[in-house]
Coordinates of C-alpha atoms and ligand atoms in Angstrom, one line a residue:
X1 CA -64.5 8.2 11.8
X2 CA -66.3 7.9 15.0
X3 CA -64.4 8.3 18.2
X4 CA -65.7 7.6 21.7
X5 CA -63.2 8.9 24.7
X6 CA -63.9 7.1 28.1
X7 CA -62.6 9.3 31.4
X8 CA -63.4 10.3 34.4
X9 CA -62.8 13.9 33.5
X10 CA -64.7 15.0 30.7
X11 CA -64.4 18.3 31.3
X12 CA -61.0 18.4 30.2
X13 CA -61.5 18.0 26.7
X14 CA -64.0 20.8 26.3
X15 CA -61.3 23.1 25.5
X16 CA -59.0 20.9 22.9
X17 CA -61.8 19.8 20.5
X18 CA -63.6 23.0 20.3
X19 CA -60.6 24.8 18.4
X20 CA -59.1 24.5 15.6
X21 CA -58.7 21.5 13.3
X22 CA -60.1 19.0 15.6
X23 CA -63.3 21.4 15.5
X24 CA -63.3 22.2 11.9
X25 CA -62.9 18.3 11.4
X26 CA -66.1 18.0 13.4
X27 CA -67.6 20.7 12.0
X28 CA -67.3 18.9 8.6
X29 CA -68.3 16.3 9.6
X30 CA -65.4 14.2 9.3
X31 CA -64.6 12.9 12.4
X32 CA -67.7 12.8 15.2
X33 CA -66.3 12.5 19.0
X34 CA -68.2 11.4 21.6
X35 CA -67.0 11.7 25.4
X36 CA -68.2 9.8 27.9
X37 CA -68.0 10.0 31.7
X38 CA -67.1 6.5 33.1
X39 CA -68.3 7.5 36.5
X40 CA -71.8 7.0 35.0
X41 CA -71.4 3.7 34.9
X42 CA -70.2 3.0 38.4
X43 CA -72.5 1.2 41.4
X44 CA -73.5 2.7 44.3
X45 CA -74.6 6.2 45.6
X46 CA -71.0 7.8 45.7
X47 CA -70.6 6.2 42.0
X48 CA -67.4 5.0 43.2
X49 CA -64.5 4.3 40.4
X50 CA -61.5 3.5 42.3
X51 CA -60.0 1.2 45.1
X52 CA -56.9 0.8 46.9
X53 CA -54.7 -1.7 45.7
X54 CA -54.6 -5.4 46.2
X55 CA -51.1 -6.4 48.2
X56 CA -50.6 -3.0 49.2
X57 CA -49.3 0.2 47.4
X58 CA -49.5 3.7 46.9
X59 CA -52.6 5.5 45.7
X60 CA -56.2 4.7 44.1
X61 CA -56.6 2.5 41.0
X62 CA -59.5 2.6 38.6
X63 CA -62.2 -0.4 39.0
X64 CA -62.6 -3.1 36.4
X65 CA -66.5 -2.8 36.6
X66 CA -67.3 0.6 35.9
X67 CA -64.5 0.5 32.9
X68 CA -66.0 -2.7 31.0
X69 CA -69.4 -1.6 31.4
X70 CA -68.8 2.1 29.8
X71 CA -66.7 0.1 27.3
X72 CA -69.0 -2.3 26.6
X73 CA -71.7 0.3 26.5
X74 CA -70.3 2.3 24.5
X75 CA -69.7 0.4 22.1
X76 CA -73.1 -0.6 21.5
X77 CA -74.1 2.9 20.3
X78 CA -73.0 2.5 17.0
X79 CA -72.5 -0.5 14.6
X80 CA -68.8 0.1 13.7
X81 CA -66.2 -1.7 15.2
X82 CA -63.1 -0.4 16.1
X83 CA -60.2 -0.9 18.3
X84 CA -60.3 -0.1 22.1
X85 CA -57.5 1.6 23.2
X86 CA -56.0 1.8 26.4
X87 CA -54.0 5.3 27.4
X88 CA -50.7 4.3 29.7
X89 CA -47.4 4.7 30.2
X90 CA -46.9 1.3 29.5
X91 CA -48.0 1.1 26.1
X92 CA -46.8 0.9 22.6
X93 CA -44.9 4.5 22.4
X94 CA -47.1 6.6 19.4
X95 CA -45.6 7.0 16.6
X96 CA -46.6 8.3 12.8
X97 CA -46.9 4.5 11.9
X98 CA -49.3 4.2 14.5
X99 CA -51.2 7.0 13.7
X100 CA -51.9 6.2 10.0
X101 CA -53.0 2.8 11.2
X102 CA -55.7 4.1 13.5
X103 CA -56.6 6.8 11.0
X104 CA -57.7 3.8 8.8
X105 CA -60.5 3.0 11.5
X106 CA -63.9 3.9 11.1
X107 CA -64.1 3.6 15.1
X108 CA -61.7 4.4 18.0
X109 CA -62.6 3.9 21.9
X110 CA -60.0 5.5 23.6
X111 CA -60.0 4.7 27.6
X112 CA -58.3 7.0 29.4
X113 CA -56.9 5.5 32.8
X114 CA -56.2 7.8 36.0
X115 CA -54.8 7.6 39.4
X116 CA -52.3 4.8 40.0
X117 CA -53.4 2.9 36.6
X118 CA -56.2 0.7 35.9
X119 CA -57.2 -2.9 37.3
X120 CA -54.9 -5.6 35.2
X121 CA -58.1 -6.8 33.9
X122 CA -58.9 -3.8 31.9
X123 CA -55.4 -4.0 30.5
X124 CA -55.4 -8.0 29.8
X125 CA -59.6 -8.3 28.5
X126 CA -60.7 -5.3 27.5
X127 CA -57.7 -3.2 25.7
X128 CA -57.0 -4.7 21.9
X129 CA -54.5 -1.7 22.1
X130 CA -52.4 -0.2 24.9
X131 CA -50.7 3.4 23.8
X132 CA -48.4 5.5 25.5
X133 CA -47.1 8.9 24.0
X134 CA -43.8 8.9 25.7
X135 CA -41.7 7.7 28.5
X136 CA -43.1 9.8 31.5
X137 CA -46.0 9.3 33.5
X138 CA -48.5 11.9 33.4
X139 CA -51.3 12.1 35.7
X140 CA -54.1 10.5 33.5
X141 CA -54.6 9.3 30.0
X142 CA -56.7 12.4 28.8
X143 CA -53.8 14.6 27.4
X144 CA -52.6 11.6 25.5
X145 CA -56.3 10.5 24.5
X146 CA -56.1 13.8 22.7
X147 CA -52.3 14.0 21.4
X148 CA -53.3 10.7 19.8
X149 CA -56.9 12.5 18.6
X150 CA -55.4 15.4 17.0
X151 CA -52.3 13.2 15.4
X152 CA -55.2 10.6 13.6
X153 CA -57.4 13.6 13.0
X154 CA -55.2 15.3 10.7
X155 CA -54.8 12.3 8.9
X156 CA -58.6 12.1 7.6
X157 CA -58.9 13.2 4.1
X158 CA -60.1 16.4 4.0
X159 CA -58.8 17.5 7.5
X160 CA -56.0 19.7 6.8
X161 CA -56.8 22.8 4.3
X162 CA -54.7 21.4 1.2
X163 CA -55.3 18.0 1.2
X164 CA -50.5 18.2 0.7
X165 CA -50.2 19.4 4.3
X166 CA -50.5 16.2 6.5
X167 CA -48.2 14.3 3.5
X168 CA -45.1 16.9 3.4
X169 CA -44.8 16.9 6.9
X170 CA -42.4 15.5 9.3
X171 CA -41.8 12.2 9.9
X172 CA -43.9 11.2 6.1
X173 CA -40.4 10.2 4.8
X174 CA -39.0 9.5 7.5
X175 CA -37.4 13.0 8.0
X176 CA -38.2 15.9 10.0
X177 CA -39.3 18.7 8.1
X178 CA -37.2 21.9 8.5
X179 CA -39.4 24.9 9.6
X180 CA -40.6 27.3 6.5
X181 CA -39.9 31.0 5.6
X182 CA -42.5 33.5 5.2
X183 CA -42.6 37.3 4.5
X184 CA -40.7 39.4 5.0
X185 CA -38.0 38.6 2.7
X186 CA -35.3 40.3 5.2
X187 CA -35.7 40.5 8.9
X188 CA -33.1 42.0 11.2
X189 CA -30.7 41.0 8.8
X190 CA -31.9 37.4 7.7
X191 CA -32.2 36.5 4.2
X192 CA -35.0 33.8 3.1
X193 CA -33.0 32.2 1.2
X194 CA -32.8 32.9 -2.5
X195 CA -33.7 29.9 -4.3
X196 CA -37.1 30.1 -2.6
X197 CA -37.8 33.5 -4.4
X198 CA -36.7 31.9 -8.1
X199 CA -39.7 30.0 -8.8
X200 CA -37.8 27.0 -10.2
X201 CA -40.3 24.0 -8.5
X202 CA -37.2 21.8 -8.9
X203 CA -34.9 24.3 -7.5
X204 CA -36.6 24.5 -5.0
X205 CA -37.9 20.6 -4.1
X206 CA -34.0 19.9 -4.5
X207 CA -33.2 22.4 -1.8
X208 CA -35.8 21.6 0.6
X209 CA -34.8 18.2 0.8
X210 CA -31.6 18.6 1.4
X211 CA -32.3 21.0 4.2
X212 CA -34.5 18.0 5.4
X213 CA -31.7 15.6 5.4
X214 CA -29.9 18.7 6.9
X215 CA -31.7 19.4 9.7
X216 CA -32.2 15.6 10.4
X217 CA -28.9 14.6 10.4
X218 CA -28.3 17.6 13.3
X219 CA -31.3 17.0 15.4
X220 CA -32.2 13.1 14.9
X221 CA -29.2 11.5 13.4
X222 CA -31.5 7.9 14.9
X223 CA -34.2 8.7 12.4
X224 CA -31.9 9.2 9.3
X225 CA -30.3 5.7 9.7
X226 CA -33.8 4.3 8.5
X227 CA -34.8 7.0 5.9
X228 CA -34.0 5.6 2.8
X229 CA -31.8 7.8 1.1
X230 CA -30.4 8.1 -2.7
X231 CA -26.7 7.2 -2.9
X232 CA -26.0 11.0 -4.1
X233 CA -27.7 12.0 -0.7
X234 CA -25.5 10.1 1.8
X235 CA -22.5 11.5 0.0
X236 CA -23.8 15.1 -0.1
X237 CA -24.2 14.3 3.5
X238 CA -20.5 12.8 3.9
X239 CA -19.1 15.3 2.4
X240 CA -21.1 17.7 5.1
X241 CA -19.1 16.0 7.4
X242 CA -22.8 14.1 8.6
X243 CA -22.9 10.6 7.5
X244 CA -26.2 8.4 8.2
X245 CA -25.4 6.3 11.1
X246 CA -24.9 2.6 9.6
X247 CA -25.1 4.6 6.1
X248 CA -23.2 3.0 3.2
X249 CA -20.4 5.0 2.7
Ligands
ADE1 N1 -51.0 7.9 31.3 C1 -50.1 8.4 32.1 N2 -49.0 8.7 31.5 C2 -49.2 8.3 30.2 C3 -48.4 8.3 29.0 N3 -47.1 8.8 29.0 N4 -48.9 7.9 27.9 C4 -50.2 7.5 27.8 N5 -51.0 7.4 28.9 C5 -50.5 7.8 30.1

């Protein structure tokens, strides 16, 4: 996958991509990022990328012209097409859905707004996607141009170490995943818990998904309503006193 990140602040992503997966995706080859800084493509001799705004209002918003033409430009550098996607508040909220559909991409432009937002045209002419990774405003779209990279990175086959990681996790089933035990097998008085020692795969599978449903059912009871569940597993749940919300039974 090739991903280009438009912003007026390229420095910030130095940090992010140079650790970790996102760099040993990279590294691999796997995923080839590309950042871009939009104020190259703005007119003038103080490269100007904002203006106030039309009608009156509170702070700067980023020009039309200097976004399209990065855009545009930027996407002439390689023959893949992908979508472009817009970073804002007012977006479709990310979600692991959303992120396995842009991991099937070969391309992703990600434009990261700033300021007080982005002309309307960017949003109406230029954007085929607008994506927002939660309901606050933050003070630009670079922190969720990489939240979004990181959560489609780890998608790409051969991104995570065991190619099982990215499909046991939370959220794959529609469950959270309770956190894991490692060594030692006691600490200040805590037990891993003994079916995890007895080497019985099924034993052991069985357990972990009922601590799943478990842990679900007490932290996001919203997400369990659309797991699907086995009949056996909403009454082992019932009887826990922690019925799926519009579950049968
Ligand atoms: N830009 C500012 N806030 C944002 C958010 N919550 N999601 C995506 N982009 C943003």
């Amino acid at each position: 996958m090739r991903i280009d990140i438009l912003t007026l602040f390229p420095g910030m992503f130095r940090g992010p991509f140079d650790e970790s997966i996102i760099k040993r995706a990279i590294d691999a080859g796997i995923v080839s990022m590309h950042i871009h800084d939009v104020r190259n493509w703005a007119k003038g001799r103080h490269k100007v990328a904002d203006d106030y705004v039309y009608g009156g209002g509170p702070g700067m918003v980023l020009k039309p012209e200097p976004v399209f033409a990065a855009t545009e430009a930027v996407l002439d550098l390689a023959p893949e097409r992908g979508p472009v996607v817009l970073l804002t508040p007012s977006g479709r909220r990310l979600d692991h859905e959303l992120t396995l559909d842009l991991a099937r991409e070969k391309r992703l432009v990600l434009v990261c707004g700033h300021y007080e937002g982005v002309d309307a045209r960017v949003h109406e002419h230029l954007a085929t996607h607008e994506v927002s990774i939660g309901d606050y405003v933050l003070s630009g779209g670079e922190l969720p141009a990489m939240v979004l990279v990181d959560a489609v990175v780890r998608h790409l086959p051969g991104a995570l170490g065991s190619p099982d990681s990215a499909v046991d996790e939370s959220f794959t089933e529609g469950l959270l995943e309770g956190p894991p035990y490692t060594r030692p097998q006691e600490f200040r008085g805590w037990e891993v818990p003994e079916v995890l020692l007895s080497g019985n795969h099924q034993e052991v599978a069985r357990w972990r998904r009922r601590r799943n449903l478990l842990w679900t059912a007490q932290r996001r009871p919203d997400l369990l309503a659309a797991a699907s569940l086995t009949e056996e597993e909403r009454e082992w749940l019932a009887s826990n006193g922690l019925a799926p919300r519009g579950g049968g039974g």
